[in-house]
PDB file of C-alpha atoms in Angstrom:
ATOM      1  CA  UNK A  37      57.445   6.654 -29.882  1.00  0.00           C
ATOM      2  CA  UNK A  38      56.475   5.992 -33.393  1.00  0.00           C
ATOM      3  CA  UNK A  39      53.366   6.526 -35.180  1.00  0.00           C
ATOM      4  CA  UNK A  40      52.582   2.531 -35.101  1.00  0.00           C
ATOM      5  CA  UNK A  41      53.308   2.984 -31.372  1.00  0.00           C
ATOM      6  CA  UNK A  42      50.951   5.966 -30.772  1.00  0.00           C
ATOM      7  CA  UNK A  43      48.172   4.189 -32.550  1.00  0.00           C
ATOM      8  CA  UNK A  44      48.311   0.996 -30.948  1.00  0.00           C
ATOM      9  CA  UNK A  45      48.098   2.554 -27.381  1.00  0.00           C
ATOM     10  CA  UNK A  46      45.074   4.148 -28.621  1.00  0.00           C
ATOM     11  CA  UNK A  47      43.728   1.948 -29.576  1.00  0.00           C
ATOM     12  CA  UNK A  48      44.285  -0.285 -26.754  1.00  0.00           C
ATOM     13  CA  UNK A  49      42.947   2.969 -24.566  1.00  0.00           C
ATOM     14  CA  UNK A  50      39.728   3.002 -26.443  1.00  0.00           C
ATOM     15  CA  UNK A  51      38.940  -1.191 -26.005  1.00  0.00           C
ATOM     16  CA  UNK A  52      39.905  -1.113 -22.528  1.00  0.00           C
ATOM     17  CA  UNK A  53      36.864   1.866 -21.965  1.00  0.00           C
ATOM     18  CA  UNK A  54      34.895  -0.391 -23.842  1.00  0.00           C
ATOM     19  CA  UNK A  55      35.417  -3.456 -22.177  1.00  0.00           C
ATOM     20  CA  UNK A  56      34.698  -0.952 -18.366  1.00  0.00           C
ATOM     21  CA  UNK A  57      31.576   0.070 -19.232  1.00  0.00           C
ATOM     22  CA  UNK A  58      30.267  -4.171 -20.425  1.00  0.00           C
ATOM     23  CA  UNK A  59      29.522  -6.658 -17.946  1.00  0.00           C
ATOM     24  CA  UNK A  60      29.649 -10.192 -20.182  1.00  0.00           C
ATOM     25  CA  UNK A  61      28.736  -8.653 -23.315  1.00  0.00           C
ATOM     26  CA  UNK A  62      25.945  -6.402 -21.845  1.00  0.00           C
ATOM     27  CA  UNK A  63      25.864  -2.779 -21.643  1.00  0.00           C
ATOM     28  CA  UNK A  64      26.069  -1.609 -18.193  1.00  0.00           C
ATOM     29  CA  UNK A  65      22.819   0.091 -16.887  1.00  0.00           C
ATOM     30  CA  UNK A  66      22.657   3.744 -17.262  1.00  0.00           C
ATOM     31  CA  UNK A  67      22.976   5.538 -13.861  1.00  0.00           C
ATOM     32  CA  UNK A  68      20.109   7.734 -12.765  1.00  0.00           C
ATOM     33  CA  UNK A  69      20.071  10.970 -14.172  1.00  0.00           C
ATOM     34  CA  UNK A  70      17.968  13.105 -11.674  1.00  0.00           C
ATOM     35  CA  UNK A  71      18.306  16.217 -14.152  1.00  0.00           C
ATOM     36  CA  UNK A  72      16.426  14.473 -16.757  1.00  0.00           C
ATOM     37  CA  UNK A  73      12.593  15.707 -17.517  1.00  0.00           C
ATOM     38  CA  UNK A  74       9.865  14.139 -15.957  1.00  0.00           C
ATOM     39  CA  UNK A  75       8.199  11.475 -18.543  1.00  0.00           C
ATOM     40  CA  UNK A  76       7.340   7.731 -18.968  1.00  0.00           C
ATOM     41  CA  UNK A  77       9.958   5.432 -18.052  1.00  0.00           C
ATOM     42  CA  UNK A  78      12.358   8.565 -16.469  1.00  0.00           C
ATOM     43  CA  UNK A  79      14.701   6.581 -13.881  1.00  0.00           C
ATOM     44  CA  UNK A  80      14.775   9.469 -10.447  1.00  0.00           C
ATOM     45  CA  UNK A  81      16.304   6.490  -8.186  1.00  0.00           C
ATOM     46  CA  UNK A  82      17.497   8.057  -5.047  1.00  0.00           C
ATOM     47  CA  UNK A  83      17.141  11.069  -6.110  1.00  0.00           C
ATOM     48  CA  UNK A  84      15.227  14.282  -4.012  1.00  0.00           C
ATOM     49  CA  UNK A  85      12.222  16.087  -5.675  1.00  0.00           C
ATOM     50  CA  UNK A  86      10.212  17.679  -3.607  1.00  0.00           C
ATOM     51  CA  UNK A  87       6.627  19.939  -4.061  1.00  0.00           C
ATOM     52  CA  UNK A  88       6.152  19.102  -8.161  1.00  0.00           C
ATOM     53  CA  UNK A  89       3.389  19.545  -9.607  1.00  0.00           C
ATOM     54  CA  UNK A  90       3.103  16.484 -11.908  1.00  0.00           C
ATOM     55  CA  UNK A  91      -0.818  16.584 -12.399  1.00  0.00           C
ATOM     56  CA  UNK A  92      -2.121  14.272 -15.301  1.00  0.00           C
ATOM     57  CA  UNK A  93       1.091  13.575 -16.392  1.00  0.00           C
ATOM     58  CA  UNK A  94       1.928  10.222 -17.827  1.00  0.00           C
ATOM     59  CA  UNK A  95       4.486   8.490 -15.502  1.00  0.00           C
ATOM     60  CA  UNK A  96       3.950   4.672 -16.559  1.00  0.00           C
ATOM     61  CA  UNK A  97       6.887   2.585 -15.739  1.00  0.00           C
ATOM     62  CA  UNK A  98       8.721   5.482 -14.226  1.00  0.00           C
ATOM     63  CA  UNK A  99      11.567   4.631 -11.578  1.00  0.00           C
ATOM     64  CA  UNK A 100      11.048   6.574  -8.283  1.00  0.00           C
ATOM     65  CA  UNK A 101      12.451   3.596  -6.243  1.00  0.00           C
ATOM     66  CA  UNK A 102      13.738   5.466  -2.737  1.00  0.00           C
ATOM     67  CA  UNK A 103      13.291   8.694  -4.197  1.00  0.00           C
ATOM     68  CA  UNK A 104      12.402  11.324  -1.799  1.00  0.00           C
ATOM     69  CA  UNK A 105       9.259  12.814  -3.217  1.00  0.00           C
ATOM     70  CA  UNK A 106       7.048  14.499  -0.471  1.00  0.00           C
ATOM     71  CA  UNK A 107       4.130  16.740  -0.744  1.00  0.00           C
ATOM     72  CA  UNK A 108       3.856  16.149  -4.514  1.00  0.00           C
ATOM     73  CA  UNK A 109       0.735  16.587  -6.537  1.00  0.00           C
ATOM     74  CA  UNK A 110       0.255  12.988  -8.720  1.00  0.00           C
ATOM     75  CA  UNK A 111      -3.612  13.457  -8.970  1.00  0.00           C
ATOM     76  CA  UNK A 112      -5.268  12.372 -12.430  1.00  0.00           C
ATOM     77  CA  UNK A 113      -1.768  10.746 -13.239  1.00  0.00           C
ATOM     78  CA  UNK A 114      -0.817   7.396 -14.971  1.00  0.00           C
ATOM     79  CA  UNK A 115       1.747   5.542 -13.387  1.00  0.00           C
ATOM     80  CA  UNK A 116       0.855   2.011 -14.458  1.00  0.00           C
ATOM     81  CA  UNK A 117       3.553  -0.011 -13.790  1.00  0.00           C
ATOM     82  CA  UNK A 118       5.713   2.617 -11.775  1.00  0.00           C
ATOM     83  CA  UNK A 119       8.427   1.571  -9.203  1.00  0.00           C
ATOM     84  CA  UNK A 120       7.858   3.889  -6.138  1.00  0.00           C
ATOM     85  CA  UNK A 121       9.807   0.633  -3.791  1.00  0.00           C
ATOM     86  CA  UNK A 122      10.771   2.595  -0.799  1.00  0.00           C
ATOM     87  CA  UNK A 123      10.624   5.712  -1.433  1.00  0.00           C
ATOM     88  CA  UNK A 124       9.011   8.700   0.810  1.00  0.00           C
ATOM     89  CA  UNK A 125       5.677  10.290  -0.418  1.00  0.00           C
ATOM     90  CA  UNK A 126       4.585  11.949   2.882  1.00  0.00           C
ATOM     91  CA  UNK A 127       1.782  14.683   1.895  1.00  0.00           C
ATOM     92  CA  UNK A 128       1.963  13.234  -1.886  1.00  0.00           C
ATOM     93  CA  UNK A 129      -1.533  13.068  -3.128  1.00  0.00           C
ATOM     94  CA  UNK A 130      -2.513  10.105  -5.803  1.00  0.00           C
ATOM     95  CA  UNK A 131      -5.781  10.956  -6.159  1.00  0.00           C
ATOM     96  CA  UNK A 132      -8.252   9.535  -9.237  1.00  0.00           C
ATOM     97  CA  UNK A 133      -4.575   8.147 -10.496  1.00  0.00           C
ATOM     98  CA  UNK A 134      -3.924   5.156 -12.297  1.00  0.00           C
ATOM     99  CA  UNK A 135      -1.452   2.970 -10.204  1.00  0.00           C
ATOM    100  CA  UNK A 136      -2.518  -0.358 -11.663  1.00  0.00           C
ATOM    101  CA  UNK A 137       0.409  -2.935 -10.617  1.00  0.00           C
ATOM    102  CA  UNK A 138       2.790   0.149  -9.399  1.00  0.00           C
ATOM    103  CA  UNK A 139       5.409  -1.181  -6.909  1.00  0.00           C
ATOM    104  CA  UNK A 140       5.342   0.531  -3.676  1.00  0.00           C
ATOM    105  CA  UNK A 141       6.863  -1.706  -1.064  1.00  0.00           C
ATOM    106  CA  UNK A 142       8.119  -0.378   1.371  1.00  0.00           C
ATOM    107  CA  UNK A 143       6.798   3.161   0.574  1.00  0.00           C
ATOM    108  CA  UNK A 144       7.003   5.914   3.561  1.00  0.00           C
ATOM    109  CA  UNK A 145       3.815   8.159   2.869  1.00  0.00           C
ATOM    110  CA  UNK A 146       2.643   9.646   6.365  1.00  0.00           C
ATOM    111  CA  UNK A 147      -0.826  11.229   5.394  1.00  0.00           C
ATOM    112  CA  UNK A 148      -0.627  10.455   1.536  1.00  0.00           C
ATOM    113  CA  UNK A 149      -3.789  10.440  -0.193  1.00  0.00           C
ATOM    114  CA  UNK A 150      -5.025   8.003  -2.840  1.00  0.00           C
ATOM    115  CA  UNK A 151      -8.495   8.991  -2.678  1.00  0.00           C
ATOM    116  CA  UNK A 152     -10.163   7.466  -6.139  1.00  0.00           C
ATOM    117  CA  UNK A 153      -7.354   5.546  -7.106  1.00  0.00           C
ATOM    118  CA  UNK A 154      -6.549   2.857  -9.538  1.00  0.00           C
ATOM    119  CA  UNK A 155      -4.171   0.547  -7.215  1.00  0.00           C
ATOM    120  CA  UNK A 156      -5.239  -3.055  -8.858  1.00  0.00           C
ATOM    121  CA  UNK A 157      -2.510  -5.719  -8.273  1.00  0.00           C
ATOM    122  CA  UNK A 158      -0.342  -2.748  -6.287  1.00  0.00           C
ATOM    123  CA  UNK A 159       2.427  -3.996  -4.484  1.00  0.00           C
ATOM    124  CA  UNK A 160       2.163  -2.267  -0.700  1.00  0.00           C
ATOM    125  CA  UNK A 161       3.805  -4.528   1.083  1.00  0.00           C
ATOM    126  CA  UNK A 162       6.061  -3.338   4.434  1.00  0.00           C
ATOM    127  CA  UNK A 163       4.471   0.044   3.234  1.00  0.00           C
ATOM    128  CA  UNK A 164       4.105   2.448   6.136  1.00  0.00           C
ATOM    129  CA  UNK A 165       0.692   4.785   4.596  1.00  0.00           C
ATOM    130  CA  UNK A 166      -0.270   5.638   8.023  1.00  0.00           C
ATOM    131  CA  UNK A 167      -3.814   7.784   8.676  1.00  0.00           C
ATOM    132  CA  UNK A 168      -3.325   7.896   4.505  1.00  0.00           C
ATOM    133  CA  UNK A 169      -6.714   7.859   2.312  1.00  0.00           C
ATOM    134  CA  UNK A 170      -8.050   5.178   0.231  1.00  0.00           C
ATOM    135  CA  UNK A 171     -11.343   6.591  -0.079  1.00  0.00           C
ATOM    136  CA  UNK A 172     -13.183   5.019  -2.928  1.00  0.00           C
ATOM    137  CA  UNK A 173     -10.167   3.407  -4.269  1.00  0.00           C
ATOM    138  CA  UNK A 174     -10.122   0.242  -6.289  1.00  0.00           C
ATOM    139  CA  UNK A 175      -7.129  -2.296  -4.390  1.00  0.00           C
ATOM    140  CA  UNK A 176      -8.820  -5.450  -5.950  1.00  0.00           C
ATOM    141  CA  UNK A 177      -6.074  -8.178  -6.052  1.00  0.00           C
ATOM    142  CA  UNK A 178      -3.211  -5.744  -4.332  1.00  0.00           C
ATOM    143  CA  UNK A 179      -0.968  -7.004  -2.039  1.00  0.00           C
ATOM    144  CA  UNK A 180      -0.645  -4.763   1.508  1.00  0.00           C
ATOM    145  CA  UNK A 181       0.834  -7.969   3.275  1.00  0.00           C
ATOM    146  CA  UNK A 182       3.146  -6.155   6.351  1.00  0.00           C
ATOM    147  CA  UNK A 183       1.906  -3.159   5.809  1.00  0.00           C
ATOM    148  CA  UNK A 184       1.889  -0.211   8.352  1.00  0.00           C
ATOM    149  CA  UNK A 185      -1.375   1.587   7.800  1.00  0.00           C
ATOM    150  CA  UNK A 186      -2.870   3.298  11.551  1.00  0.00           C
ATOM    151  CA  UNK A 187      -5.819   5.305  11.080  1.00  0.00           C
ATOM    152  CA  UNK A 188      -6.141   4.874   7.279  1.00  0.00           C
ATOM    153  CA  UNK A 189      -9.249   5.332   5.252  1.00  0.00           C
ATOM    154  CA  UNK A 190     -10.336   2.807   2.999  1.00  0.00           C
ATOM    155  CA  UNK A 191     -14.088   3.739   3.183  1.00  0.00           C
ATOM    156  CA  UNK A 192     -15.951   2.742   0.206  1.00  0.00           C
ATOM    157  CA  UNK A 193     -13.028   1.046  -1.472  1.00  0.00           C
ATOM    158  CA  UNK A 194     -13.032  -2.003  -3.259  1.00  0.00           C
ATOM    159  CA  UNK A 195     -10.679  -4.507  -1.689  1.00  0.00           C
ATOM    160  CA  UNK A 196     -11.614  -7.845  -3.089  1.00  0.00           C
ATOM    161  CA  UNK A 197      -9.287 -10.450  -2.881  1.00  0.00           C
ATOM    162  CA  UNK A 198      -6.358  -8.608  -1.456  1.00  0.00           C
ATOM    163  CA  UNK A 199      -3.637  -9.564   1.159  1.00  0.00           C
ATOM    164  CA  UNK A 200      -3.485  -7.662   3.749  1.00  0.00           C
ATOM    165  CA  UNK A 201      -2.203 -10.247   6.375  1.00  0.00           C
ATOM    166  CA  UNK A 202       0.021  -9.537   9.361  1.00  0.00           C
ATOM    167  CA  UNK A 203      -0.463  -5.611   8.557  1.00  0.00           C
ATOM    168  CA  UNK A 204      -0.932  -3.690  11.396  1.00  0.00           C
ATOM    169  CA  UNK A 205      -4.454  -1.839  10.910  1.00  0.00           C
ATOM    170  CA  UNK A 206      -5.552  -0.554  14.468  1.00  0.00           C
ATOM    171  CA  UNK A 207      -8.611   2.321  14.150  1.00  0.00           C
ATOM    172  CA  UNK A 208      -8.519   1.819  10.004  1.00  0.00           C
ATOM    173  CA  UNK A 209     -12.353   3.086   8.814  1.00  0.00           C
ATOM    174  CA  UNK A 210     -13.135   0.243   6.510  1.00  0.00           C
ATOM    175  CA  UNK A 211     -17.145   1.487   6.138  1.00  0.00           C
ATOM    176  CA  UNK A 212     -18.686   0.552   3.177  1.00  0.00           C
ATOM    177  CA  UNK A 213     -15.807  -1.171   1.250  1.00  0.00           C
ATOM    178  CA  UNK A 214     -15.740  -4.200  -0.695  1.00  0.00           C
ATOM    179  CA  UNK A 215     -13.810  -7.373   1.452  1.00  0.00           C
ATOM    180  CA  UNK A 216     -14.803 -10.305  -0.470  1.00  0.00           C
ATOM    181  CA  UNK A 217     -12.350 -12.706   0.277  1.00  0.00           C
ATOM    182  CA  UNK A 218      -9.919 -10.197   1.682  1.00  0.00           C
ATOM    183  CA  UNK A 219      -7.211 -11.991   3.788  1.00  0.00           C
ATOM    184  CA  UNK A 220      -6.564 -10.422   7.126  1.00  0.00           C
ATOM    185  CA  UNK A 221      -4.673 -13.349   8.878  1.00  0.00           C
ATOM    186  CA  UNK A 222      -2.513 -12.594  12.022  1.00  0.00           C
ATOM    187  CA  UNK A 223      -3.355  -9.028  11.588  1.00  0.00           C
ATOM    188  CA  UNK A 224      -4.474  -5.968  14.203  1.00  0.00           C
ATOM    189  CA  UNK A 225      -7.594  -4.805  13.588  1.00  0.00           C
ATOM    190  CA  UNK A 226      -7.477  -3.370  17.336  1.00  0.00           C
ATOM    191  CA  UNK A 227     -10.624  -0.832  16.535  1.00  0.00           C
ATOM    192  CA  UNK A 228     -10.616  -1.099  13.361  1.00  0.00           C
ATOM    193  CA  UNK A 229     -14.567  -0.422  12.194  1.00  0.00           C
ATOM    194  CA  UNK A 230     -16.183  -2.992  10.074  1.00  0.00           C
ATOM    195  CA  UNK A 231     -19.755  -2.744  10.663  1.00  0.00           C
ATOM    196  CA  UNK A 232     -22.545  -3.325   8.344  1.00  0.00           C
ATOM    197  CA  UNK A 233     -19.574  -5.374   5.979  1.00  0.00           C
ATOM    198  CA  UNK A 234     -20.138  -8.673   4.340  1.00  0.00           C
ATOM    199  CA  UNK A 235     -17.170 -10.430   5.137  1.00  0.00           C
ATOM    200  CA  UNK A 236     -17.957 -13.817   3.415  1.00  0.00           C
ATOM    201  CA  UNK A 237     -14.926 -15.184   2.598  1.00  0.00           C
ATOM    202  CA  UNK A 238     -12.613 -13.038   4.418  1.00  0.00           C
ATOM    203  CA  UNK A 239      -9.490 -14.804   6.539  1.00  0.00           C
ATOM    204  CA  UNK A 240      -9.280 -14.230   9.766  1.00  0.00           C
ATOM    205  CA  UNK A 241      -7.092 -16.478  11.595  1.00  0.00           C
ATOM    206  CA  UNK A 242      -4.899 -15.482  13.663  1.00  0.00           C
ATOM    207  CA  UNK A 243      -6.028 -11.890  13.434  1.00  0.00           C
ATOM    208  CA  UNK A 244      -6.211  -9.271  16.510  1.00  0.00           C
ATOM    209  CA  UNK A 245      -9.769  -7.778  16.889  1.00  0.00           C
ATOM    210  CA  UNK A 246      -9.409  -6.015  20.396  1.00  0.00           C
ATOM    211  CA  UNK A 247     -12.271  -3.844  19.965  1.00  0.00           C
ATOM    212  CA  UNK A 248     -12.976  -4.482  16.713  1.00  0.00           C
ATOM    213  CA  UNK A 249     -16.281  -3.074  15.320  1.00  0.00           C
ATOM    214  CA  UNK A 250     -18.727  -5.670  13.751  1.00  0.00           C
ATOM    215  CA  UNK A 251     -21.584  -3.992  14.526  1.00  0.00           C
ATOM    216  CA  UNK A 252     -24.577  -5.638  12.405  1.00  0.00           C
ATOM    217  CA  UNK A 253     -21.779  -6.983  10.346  1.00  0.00           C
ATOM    218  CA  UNK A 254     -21.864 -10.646   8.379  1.00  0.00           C
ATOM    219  CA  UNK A 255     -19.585 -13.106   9.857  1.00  0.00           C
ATOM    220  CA  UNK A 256     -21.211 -16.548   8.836  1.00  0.00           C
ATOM    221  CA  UNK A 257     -18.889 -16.938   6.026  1.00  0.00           C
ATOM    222  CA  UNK A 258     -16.210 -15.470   7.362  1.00  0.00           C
ATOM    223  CA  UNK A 259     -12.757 -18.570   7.474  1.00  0.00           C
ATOM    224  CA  UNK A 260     -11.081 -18.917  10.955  1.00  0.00           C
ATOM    225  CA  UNK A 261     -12.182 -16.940  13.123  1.00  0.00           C
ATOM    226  CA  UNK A 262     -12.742 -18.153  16.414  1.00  0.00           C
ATOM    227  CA  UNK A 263     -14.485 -17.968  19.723  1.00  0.00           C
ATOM    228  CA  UNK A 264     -11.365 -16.200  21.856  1.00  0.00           C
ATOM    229  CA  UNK A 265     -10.891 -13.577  19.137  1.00  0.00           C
ATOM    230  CA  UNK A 266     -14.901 -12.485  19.179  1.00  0.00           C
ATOM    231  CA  UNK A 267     -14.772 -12.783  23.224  1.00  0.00           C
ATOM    232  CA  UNK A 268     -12.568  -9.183  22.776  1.00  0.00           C
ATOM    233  CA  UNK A 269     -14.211  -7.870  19.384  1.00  0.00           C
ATOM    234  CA  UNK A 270     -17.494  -5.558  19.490  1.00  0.00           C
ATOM    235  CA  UNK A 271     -20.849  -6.666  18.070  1.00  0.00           C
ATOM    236  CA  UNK A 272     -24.582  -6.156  18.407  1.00  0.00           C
ATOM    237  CA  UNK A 273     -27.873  -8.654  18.260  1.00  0.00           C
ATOM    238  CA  UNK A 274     -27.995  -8.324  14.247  1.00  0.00           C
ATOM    239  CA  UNK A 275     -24.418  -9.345  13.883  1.00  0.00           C
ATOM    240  CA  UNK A 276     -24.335 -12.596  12.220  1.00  0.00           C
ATOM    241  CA  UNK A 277     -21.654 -15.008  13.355  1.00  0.00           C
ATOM    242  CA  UNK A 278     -20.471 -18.297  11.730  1.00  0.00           C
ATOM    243  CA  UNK A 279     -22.144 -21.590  13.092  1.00  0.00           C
ATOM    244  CA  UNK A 280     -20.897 -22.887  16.498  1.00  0.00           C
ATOM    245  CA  UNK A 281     -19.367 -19.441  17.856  1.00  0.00           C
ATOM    246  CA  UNK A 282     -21.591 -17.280  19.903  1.00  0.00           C
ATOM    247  CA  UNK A 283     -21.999 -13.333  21.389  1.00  0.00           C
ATOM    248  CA  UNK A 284     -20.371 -12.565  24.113  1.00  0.00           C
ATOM    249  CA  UNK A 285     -22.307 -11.269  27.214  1.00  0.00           C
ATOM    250  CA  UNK A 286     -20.015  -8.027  26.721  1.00  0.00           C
ATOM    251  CA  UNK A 287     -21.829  -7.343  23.506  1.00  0.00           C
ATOM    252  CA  UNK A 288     -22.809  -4.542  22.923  1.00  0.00           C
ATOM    253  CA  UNK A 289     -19.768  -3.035  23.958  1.00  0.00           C
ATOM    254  CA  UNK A 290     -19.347   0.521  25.982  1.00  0.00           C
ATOM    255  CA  UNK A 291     -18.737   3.235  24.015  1.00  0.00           C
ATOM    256  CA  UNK A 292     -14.566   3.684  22.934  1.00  0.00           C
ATOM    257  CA  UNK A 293     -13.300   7.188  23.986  1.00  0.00           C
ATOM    258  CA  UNK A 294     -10.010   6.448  23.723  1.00  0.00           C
TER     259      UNK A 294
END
C-alpha cells in the first residue's frame, strides 16, 4: 500500500469516529461518569452511592436520576434544580436543604427526612416518601399528585397551593400546616389528622376521608366536599362545615386504636 493509500484510510478511519460519536450535527451526550467528584451539575445517573456525607455541599442541577443513594446525609445542601426522578433515598436526610424546583418523581425514600426544607415548585409526583418527614418544610406550589406518602409528617409545613390529588395519604399528621388552596381531589385521607386547619379553598372532591380528623377544623370554604364523604369523616361541635352539609350523629367519633 502506498503512502497516499495509508493516509487516505486514515483519514477515512478518523471521519468515520467522528461521524459515530454525532447525531445530526450534535455531539452525542456524555455518558455518566459515576467516578467523577461530587459538584454542581455532576451527572451520577444510575449509578450506586451509598452512606456520603454530602453536608452543605452545593449540588444545584446535579443528575441523580435512578441513582441508588440511601442513607445519605444532604442536610444544609443546595440542590436547586436537581434531578433525583426515580431514584432511591431510603434513610437520606434533606434536612434545612434547598430543593427549590428539584425533580423527584418517582423517588423511593422509605423514612427520608426533609425536615426544614426548601421544596417550592418540587416535582413529587408517583413519589413513594412513606412515614418520611416534612416537618416545617416549605412545599408551596409543589406538585405530590400520585404520590405514595403513609404516615408522613408534614406538621407545620407550608403547603399552599400544592397538588396533592389522587395521592394516597392514610394516617399523614398534617397539624399546624399551611393548606390554602391545597388540592386533595380523589385522594385517601383515611385518618389522616387535620384538626384545628383552615382549609378555605382546599379541593376535596372525590377525596376518601374514612376517619378523617377535622376536629374543630374550618370547612366552610372548603370546594366539593360533600355530605357522603363527612357521613365517614370525624368532627366535633366547633367544626365548621360549608353551608347545606351537616354533622353526622356519629360525631364525635370513638376513639381510633387501630
Amino acid at each position: 500500500m502506498t503512502k497516499r493509500s495509508v493516509s487516505w484510510v486514515s483519514s477515512w478511519a478518523v471521519a468515520l469516529v467522528v461521524c459515530a460519536g454525532t447525531v445530526g450535527g450534535a455531539a452525542a451526550p456524555a455518558v455518566a461518569a459515576c467516578g467523577d467528584a461530587v459538584g454542581p451539575r455532576v451527572d451520577w445517573s444510575g449509578c450506586s452511592k451509598r452512606n456520603l456525607l454530602l453536608s452543605g455541599t452545593d449540588l444545584s442541577g446535579v443528575v441523580f436520576a435512578r441513582t441508588a443513594i440511601t442513607s445519605t446525609d444532604f442536610r444544609k445542601s443546595k440542590l436547586t434544580g436537581a434531578n433525583l426522578s426515580g431514584a432511591d433515598i431510603t434513610f437520606s436526610r434533606f434536612d434545612d436543604a434547598d430543593l427549590t424546583e428539584a425533580d423527584l418523581t418517582k423517588t423511593i425514600g422509605w423514612q427520608a427526612s426533609f425536615r426544614k426544607a426548601q421544596l417550592g415548585k418540587a416535582k413529587l409526583g408517583m413519589a413513594q416518601i412513606s412515614r418520611g418527614s416534612f416537618k416545617e418544610a416549605s412545599l408551596a406550589g409543589a406538585v405530590l399528585a400520585k404520590a405514595e406518602l403513609n404516615r408522613a409528617d408534614f406538621s407545620a409545613a407550608d403547603l399552599t397551593g400544592a397538588d396533592i390529588s389522587k395521592a394516597e395519604l392514610p394516617r399523614v399528621n398534617f397539624a399546624g400546616a399551611k393548606l390554602e388552596g391545597v388540592d386533595f381531589r380523589f385522594s385517601n385521607l383515611a385518618r389522616a389528622r387535620l384538626e384545628g386547619l383552615d382549609l378555605a379553598g382546599v379541593k376535596m372532591g372525590g377525596a376518601y376521608l374514612f376517619l378523617t380528623q377535622f376536629d374543630r377544623a374550618d370547612l366552610s370554604k372548603t370546594e366539593g366536599l360533600r355530605q357522603e364523604q363527612l357521613d365517614i369523616a370525624c368532627g366535633t361541635r366547633e367544626t365548621k362545615l360549608p353551608p347545606g352539609l351537616k354533622a353526622p350523629k356519629t360525631w364525635p367519633c370513638a376513639g381510633d386504636d387501630e
